[in-house]
Structure formats: C-alpha cells, structure tokens
mmCIF file of C-alpha atoms in Angstrom:
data_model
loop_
_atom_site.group_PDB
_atom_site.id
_atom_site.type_symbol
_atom_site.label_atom_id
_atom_site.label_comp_id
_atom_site.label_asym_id
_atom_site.label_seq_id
_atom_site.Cartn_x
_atom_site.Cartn_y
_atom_site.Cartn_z
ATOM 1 C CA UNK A 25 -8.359 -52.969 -3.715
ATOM 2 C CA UNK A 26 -6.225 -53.133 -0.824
ATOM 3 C CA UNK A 27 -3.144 -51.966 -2.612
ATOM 4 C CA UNK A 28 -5.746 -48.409 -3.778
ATOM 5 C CA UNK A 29 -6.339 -48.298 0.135
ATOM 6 C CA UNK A 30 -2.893 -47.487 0.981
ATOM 7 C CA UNK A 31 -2.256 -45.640 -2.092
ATOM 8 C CA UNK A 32 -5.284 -43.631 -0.897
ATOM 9 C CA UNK A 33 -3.911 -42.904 2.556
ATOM 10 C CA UNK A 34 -0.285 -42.228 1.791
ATOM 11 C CA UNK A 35 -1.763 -39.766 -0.366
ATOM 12 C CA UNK A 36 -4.028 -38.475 2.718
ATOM 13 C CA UNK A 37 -1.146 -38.674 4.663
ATOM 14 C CA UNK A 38 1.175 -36.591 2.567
ATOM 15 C CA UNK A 39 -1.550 -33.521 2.167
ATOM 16 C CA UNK A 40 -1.842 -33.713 5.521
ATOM 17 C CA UNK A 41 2.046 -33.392 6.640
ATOM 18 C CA UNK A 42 2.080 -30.573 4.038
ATOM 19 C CA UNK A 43 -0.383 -28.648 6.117
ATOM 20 C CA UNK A 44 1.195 -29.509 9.427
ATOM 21 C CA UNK A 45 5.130 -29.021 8.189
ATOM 22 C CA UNK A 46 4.403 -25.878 6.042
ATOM 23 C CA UNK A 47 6.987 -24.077 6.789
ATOM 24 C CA UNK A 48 9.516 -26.425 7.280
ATOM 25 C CA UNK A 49 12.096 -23.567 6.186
ATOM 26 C CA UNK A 50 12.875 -20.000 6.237
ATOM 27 C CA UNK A 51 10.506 -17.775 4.285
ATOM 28 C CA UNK A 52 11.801 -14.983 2.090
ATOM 29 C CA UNK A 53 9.323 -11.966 2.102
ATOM 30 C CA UNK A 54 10.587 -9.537 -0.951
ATOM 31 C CA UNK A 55 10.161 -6.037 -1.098
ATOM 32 C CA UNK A 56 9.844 -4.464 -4.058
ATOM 33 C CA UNK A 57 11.252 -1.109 -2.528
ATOM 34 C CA UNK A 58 14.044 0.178 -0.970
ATOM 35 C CA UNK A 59 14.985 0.038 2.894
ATOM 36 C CA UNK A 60 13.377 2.058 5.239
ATOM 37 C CA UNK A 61 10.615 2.571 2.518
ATOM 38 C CA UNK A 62 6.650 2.462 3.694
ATOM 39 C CA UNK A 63 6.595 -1.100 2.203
ATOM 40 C CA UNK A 64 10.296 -2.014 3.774
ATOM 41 C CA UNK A 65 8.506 -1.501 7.395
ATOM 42 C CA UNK A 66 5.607 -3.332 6.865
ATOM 43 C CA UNK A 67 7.222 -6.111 5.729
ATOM 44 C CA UNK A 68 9.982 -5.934 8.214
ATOM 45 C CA UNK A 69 7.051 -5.394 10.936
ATOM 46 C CA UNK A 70 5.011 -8.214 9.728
ATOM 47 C CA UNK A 71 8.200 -11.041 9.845
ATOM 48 C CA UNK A 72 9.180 -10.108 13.342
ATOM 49 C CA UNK A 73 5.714 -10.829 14.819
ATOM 50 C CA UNK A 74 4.252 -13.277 12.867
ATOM 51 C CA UNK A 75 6.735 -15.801 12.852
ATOM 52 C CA UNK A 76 6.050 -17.205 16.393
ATOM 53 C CA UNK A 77 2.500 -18.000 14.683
ATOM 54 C CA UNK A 78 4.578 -19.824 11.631
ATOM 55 C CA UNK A 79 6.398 -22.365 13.976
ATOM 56 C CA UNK A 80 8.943 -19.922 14.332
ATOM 57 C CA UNK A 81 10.327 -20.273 11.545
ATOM 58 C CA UNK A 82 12.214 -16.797 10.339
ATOM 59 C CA UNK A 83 10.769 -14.579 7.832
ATOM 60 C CA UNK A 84 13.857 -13.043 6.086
ATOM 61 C CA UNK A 85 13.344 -9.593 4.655
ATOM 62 C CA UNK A 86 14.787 -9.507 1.250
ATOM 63 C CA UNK A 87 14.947 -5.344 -0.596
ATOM 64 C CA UNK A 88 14.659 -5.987 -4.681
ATOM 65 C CA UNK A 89 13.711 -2.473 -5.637
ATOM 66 C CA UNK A 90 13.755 -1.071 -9.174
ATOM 67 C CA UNK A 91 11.361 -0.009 -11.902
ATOM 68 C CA UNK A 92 9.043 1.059 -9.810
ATOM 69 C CA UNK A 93 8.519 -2.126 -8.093
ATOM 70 C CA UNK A 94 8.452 -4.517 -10.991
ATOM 71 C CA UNK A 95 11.633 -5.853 -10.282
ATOM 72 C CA UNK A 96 10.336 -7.668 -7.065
ATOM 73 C CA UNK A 97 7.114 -8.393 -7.923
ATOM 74 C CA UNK A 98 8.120 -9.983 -11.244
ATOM 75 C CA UNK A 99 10.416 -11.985 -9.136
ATOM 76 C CA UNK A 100 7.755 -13.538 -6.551
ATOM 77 C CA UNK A 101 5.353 -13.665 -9.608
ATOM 78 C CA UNK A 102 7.950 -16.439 -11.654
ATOM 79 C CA UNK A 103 9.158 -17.809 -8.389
ATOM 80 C CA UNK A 104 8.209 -21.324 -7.135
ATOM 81 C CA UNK A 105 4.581 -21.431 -6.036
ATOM 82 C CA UNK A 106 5.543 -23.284 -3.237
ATOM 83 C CA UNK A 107 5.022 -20.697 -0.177
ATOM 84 C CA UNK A 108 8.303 -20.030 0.246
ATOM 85 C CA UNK A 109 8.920 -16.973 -1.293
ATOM 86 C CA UNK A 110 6.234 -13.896 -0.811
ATOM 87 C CA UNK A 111 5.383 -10.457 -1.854
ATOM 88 C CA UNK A 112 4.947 -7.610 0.350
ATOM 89 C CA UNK A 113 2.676 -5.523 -2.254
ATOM 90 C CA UNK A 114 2.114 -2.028 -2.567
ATOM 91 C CA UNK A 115 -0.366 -0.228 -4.145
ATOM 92 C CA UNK A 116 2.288 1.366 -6.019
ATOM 93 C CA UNK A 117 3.949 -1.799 -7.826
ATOM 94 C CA UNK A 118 0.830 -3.610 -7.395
ATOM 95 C CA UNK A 119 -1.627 -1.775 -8.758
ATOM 96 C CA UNK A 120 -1.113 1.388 -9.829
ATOM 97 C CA UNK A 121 1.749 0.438 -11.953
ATOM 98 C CA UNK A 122 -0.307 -1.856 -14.038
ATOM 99 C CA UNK A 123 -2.757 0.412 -14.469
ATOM 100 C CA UNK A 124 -0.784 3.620 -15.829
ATOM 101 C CA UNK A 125 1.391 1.624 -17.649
ATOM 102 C CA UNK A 126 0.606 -1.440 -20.021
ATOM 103 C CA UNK A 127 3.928 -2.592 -20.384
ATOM 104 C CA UNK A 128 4.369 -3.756 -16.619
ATOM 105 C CA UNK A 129 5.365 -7.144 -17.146
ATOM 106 C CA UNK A 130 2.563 -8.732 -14.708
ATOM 107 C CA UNK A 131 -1.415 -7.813 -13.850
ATOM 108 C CA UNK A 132 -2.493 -7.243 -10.640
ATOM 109 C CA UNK A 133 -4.251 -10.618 -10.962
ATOM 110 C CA UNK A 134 -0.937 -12.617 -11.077
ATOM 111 C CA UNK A 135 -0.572 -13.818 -7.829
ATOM 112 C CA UNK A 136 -2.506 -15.739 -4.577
ATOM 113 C CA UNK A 137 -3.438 -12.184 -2.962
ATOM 114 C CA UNK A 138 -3.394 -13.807 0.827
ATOM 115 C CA UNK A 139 -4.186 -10.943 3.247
ATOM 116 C CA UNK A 140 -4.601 -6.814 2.839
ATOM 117 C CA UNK A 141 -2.315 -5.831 6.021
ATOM 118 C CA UNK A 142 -2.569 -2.799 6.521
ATOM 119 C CA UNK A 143 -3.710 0.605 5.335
ATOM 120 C CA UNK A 144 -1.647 4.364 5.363
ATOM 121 C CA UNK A 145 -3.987 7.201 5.852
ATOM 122 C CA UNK A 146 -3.378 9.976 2.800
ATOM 123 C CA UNK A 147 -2.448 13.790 4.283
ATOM 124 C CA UNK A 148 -1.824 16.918 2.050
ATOM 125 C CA UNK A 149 0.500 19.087 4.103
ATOM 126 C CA UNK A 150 2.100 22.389 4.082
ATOM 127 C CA UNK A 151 5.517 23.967 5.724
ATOM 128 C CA UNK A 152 4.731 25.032 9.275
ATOM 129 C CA UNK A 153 5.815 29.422 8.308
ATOM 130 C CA UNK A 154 3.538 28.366 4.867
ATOM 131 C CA UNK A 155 0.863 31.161 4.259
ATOM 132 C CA UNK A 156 -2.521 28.766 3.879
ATOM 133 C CA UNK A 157 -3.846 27.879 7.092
ATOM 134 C CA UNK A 158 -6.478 25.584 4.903
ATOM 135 C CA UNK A 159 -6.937 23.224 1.993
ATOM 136 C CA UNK A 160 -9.470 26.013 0.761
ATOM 137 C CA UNK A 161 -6.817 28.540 1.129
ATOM 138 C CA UNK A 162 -4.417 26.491 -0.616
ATOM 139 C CA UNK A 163 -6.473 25.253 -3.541
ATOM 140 C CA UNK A 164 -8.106 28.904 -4.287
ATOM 141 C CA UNK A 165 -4.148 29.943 -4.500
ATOM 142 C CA UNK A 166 -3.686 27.404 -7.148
ATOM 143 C CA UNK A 167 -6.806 28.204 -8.765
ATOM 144 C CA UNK A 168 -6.277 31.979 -8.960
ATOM 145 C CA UNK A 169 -2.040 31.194 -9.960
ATOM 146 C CA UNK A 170 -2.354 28.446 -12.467
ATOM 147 C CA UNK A 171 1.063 27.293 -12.425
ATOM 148 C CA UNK A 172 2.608 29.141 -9.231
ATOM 149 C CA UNK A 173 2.998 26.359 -6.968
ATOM 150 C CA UNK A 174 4.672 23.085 -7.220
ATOM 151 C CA UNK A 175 4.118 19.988 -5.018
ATOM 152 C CA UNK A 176 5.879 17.073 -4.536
ATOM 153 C CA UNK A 177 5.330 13.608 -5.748
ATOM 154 C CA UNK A 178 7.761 10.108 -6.211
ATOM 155 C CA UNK A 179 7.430 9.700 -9.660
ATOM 156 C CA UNK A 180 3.997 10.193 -12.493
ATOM 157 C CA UNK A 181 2.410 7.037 -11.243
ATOM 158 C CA UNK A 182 2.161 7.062 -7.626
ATOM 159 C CA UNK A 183 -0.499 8.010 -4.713
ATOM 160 C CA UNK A 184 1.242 11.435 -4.444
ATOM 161 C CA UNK A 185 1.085 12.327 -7.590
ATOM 162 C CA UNK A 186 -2.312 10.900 -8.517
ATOM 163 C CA UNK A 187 -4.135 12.858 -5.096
ATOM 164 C CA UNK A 188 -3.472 16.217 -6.075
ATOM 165 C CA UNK A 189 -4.114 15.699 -9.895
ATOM 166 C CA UNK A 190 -7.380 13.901 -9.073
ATOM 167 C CA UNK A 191 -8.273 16.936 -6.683
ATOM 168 C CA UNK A 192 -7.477 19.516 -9.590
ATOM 169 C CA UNK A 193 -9.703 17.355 -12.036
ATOM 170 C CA UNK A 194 -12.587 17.838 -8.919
ATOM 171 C CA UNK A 195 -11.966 21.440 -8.855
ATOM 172 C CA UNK A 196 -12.657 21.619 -12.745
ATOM 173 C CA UNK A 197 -8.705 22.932 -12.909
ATOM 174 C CA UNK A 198 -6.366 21.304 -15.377
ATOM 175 C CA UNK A 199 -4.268 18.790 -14.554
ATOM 176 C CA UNK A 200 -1.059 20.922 -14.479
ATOM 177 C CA UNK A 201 -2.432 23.755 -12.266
ATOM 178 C CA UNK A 202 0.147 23.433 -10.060
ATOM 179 C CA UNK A 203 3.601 21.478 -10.893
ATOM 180 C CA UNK A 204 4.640 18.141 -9.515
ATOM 181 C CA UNK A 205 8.643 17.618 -8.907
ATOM 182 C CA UNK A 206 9.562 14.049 -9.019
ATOM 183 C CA UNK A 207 11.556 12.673 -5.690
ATOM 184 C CA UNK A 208 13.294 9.249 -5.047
ATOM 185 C CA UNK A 209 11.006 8.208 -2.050
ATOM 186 C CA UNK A 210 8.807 9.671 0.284
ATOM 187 C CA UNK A 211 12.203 10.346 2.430
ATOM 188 C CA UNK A 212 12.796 12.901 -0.074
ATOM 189 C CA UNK A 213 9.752 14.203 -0.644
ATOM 190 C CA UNK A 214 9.111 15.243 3.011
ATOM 191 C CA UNK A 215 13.101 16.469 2.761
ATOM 192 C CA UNK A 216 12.048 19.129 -0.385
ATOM 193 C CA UNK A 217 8.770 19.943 1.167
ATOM 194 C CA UNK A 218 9.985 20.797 4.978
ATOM 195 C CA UNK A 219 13.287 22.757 2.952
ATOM 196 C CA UNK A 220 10.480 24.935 0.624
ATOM 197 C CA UNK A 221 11.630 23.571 -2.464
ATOM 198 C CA UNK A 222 7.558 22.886 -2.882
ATOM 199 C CA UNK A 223 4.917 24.299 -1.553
ATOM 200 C CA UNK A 224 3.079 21.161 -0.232
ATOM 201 C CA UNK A 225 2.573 18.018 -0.938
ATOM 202 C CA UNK A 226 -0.146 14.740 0.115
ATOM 203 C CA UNK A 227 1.681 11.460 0.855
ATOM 204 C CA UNK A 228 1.574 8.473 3.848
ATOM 205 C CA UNK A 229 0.659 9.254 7.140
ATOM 206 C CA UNK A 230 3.830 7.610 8.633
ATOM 207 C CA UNK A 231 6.158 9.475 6.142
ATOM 208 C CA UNK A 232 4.845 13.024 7.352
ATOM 209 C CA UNK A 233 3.878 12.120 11.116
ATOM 210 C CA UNK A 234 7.206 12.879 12.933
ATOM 211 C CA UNK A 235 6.781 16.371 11.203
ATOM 212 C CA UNK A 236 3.670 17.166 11.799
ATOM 213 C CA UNK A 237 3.289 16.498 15.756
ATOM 214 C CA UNK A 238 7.089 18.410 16.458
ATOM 215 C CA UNK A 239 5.122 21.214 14.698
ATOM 216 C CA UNK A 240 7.745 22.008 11.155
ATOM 217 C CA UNK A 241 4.557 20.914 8.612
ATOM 218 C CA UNK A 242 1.179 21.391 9.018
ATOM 219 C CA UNK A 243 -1.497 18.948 7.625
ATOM 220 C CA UNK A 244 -4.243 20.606 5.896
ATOM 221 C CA UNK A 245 -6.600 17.509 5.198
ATOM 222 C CA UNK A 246 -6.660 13.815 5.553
ATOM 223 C CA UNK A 247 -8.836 11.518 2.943
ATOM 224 C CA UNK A 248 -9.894 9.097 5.982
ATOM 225 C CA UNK A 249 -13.419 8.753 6.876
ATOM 226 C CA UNK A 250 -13.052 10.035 10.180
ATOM 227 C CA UNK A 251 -10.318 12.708 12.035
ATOM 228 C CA UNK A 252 -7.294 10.827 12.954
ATOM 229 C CA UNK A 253 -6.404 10.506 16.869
ATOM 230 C CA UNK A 254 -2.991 11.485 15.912
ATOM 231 C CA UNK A 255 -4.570 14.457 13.956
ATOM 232 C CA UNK A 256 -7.620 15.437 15.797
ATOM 233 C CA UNK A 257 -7.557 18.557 14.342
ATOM 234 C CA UNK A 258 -7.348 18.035 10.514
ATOM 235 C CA UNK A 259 -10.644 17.940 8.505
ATOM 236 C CA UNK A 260 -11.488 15.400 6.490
ATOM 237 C CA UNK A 261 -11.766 15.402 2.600
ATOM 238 C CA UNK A 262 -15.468 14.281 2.954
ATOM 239 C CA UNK A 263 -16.144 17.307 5.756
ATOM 240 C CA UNK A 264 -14.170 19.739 2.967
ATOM 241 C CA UNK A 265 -16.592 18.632 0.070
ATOM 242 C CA UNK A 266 -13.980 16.156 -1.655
ATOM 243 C CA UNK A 267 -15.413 12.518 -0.730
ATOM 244 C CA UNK A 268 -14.272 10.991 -3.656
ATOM 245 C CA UNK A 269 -10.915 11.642 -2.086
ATOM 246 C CA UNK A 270 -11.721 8.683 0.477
ATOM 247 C CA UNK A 271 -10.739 6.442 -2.343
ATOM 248 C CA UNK A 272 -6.932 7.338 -2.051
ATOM 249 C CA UNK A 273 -4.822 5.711 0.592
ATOM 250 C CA UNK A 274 -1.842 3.597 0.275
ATOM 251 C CA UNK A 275 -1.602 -0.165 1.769
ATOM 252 C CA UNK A 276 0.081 -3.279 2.067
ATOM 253 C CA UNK A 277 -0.655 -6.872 0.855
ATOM 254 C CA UNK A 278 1.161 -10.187 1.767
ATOM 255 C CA UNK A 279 1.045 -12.043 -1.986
ATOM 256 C CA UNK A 280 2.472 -15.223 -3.835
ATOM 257 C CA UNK A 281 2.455 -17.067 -6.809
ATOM 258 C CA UNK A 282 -0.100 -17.935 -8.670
ATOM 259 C CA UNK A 283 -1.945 -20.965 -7.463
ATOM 260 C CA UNK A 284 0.160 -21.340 -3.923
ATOM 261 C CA UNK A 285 -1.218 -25.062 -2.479
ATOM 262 C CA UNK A 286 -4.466 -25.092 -0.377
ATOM 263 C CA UNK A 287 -2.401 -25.913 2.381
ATOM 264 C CA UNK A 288 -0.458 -23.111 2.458
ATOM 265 C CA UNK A 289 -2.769 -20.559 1.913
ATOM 266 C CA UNK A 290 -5.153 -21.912 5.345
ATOM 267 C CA UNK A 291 -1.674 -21.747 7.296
ATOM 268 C CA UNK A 292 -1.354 -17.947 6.503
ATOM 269 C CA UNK A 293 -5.039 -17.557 7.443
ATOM 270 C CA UNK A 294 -4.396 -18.722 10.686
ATOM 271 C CA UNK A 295 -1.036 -17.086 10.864
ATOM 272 C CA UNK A 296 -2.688 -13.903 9.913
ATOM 273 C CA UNK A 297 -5.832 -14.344 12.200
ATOM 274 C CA UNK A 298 -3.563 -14.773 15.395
ATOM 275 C CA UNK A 299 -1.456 -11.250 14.162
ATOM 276 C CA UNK A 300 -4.206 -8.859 13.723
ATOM 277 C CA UNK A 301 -4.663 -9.615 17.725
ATOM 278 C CA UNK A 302 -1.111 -9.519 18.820
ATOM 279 C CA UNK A 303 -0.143 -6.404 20.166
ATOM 280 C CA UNK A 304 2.902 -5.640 19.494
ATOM 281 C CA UNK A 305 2.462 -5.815 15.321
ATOM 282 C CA UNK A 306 -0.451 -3.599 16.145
ATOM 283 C CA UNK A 307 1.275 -0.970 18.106
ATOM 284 C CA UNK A 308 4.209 -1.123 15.704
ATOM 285 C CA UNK A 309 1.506 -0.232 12.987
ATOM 286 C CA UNK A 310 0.182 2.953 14.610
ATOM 287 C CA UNK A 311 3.743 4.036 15.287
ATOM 288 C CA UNK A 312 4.316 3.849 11.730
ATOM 289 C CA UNK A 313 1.059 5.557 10.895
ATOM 290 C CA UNK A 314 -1.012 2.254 9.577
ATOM 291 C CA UNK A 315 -4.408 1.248 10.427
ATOM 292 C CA UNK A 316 -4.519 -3.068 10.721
ATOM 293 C CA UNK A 317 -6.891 -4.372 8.012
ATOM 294 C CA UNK A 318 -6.262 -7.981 8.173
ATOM 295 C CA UNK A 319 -8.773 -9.700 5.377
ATOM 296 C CA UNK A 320 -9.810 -12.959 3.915
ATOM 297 C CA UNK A 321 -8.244 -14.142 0.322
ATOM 298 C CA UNK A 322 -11.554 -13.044 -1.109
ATOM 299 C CA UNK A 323 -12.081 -10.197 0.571
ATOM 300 C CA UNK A 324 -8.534 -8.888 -0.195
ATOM 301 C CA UNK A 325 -9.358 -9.922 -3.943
ATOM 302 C CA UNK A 326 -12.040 -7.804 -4.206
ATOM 303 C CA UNK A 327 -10.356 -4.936 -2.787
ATOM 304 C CA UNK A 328 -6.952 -4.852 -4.919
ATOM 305 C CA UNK A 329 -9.371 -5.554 -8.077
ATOM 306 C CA UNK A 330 -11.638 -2.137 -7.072
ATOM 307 C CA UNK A 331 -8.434 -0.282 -6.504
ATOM 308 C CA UNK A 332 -7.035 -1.265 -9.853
ATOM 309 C CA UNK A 333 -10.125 -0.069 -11.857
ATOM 310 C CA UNK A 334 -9.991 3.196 -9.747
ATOM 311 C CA UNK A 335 -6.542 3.981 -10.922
ATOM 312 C CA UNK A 336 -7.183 2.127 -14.390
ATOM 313 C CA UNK A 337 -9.951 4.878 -14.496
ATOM 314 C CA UNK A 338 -8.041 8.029 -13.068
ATOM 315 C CA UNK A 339 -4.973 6.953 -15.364
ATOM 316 C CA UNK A 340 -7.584 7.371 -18.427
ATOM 317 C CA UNK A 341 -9.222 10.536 -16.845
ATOM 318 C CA UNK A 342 -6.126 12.234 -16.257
ATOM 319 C CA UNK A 343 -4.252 11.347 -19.309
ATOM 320 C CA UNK A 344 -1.488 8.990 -17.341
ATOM 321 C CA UNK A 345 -1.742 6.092 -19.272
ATOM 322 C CA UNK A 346 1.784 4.818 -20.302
ATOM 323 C CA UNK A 347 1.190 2.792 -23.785
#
C-alpha cells in the first residue's frame, strides 16, 4: 500500500512539473506559406509577444510553404504531439484546401485546434483612374460583358477566388462571367491589379490597405458586419444586398497535433488569455489589417468545422471540387 502511495504521487508529481516546465525549450511555430505572406505576419506577430507569457521561452518562426500549404501542415500534423512544434493555420491550407480538393493529405480535423487568432476583413477593390465608382457599377459591367473583365485571384482554391465566384453565383451569373488570373501571393495580386493587368480584385484587408489610404485603389465593398474605421466610407456587403458575403474572411489559427497533452493545451490558454490584452500584439494586428479573435479550443472547433462545410458547400455549388 505504501509502495502504491508513492507510486501515486511521483505520478502526481510528474503531471504536475509537466504543466509548470511546459516549455522547457524553444517552440517552432511553422508556416505553411511563404515570408512576408498574411500567415508569415501573424505568426511572426504572435511569437514576438507571446513569449514573455511562455516563460520566455522563444517562439522560432519556421517558412515550409508549398502545395498550397500542405507541405507545413502535413508536417505539424505527423510531428511529435508533444507541444513543441505548432501550426500557424490558414483558412487557405486549413480549410479550404481540404474542402476543394480530396486528395489533401490531412482533414481539417487533424490537429488540437488551440486558439482562432485573428481575423482579415475581405475588400473587393478597383484601380484608383478605374471607371466604377461602385460594386453595383462594377457587377452590372460584368453582367452586361460576360467575359470582359478579369480579376485577380492566388490560385482556384483560395478566398480570392472563391468571393467573386460566390458573388456571380448570387447574381444568378455563371461562374466564369468575368475571368480570374492566377498570382503567386497576394503581393502579386495587388502588383497586377494596381498595374491594370485586372480590373479588380477582393482579397485581405492588410494586403490592399497601404493602397487604399495613399489613394492608387479604391475599395468598393467590405464583407464585415460593420464599416471599417480604416474604411469609413466603404459599404458593406450586407448594406449592398449580399449578406451571405459576411461568411468570407480569411483568419489565423495556432494548431498542433492531434491529441497535444492536457497540460499543454491549459498553458496556451493562459498564454493566449494574457495576449489578446497585451497591447502591442493588438496594435501590431490593426496595422496589419486583423481584427483579435482570441477563442476557447471549443469555440475555435466549432468555427474551423462551420467554415469547412461553407467551402465544402461552395466547392460543390461552384463546381471546384478537385477529385
């Protein structure tokens, strides 16, 4: 009996020291995208402030792009469920991928979903000299010219392709009404659309932004609930008669393996509770055009699983369903 007593509270003891030592080590935080990307600043924004809330331990960015963001994620999903290695998710590589394509090597469902971080307001923009001083103008211009105007988007299955296509498939116009023209990364995108290779184009708030307040694009609508302070001016989809267009937005996630130890998971909770006050990871946010939306495990659950059976859904409605 006595010998089960001590086996009993070495056992106690070690759970405990777990809690209190996690991390006793650097973390790496991959990112399934390349530097300077939306995802690449998140992540790169999350490890310099919340590592004074980690015992200061560093967080060290690590870029594993590819595939659309399978290449990363596949990594953290086979990696050591230990905390040690984490996933700044995307909704690209995260959920959108699985959806349109059913030979992504992973579901969305694959990994200890910690927090949501953050969440990129969606803007469909035009070149400052453009003709259309309106979504309205714009979209009765595509309507009238089937096939006239092009837009830009980063590839089939991504947010910037997917928000004008679902917008056509609102206006009752077919899906190729107006042309998309794959780019490398919303550097390029905003490159083609502020040279006129495309007429406009609906991507991240923080991609546009520097644009749009020196004045060389103009935003036409934004799919937030409410105006944007940075944007004051720029309807909303649900004010234009699109709210179904609240359901697009891009975001971040902090993720792990599969079945990361109690103990690990309650120190990112209070990790992640302490950074959605601090400052200065706030105010980095905004710069880059985020709004916080630090969550629970559950909560954050429950939102990447709605947002995979909205693009699950579109991908079927819109006939972008890789098989």
């Amino acid at each position: 009996m006595f010998l089960r007593l001590i086996a009993l509270f070495t056992l106690l003891g070690a759970s405990g020291a777990l809690h209190a030592q996690y991390p006793s080590k650097p973390i790496t935080l991959v990112v399934p995208f390349t530097a300077a990307s939306d995802a690449d600043l998140a992540a790169r924004n999350l490890a310099d402030h919340a590592a004074k809330y980690l015992g200061n331990q560093p967080i060290v960015v690590v870029n594993q792009p590819g595939a659309s963001g399978a290449i990363g994620t596949l990594a953290v999903r086979n990696a050591p469920a230990d905390g040690y290695t984490l996933l700044l998710a995307r909704i690209a590589s995260q959920v959108i991928l699985p959806a349109t394509d059913v030979k992504t090597p992973y579901q969305w469902s694959d990994f200890t979903l910690l927090s949501l971080l953050e969440v990129n307001p969606y803007v469909c923009a035009v070149k400052a000299d453009a003709p259309w001083k309106s979504m309205k103008e714009l979209t009765d211009e595509i309507a009238k010219y089937p096939g006239k105007l092009n837009f830009a988007s980063v590839g089939a299955g991504t947010l910037q392709n997917f928000g004008p296509q679902y917008l056509f498939s609102l206006l009752g116009l077919p899906k190729d009404a107006a042309a998309g023209i794959a780019y490398k990364g919303s550097g390029e995108l905003t490159t083609a659309l502020l040279g006129g290779q495309v007429q406009f184009a609906c991507s991240n708030l923080g991609a546009l932004l520097p644009h749009l307040k020196s004045g060389t694009l103009r935003a036409l609508m934004t799919t937030t609930r409410e105006r944007l302070p940075e944007l004051p001016e720029v309807p909303t989809a649900r004010a234009l008669g699109w709210p179904e267009m609240e359901k697009l937005a891009a975001w971040s996630a902090l993720a792990g393996p599969r079945r990361l130890p109690r103990e690990v998971v309650e120190r990112w909770i209070d990790a992640l509770a302490k950074l959605s006050r601090d400052p200065g990871w706030r105010d980095r946010n905004e710069k880059l055009g985020g709004i916080a939306a630090i969550r629970s495990p559950a909560q954050t659950e429950a939102f990447v699983r709605d947002q995979y059976q909205l693009y699950e859904g579109l991908a079927l409605r819109l006939g972008l369903r890789a098989q």
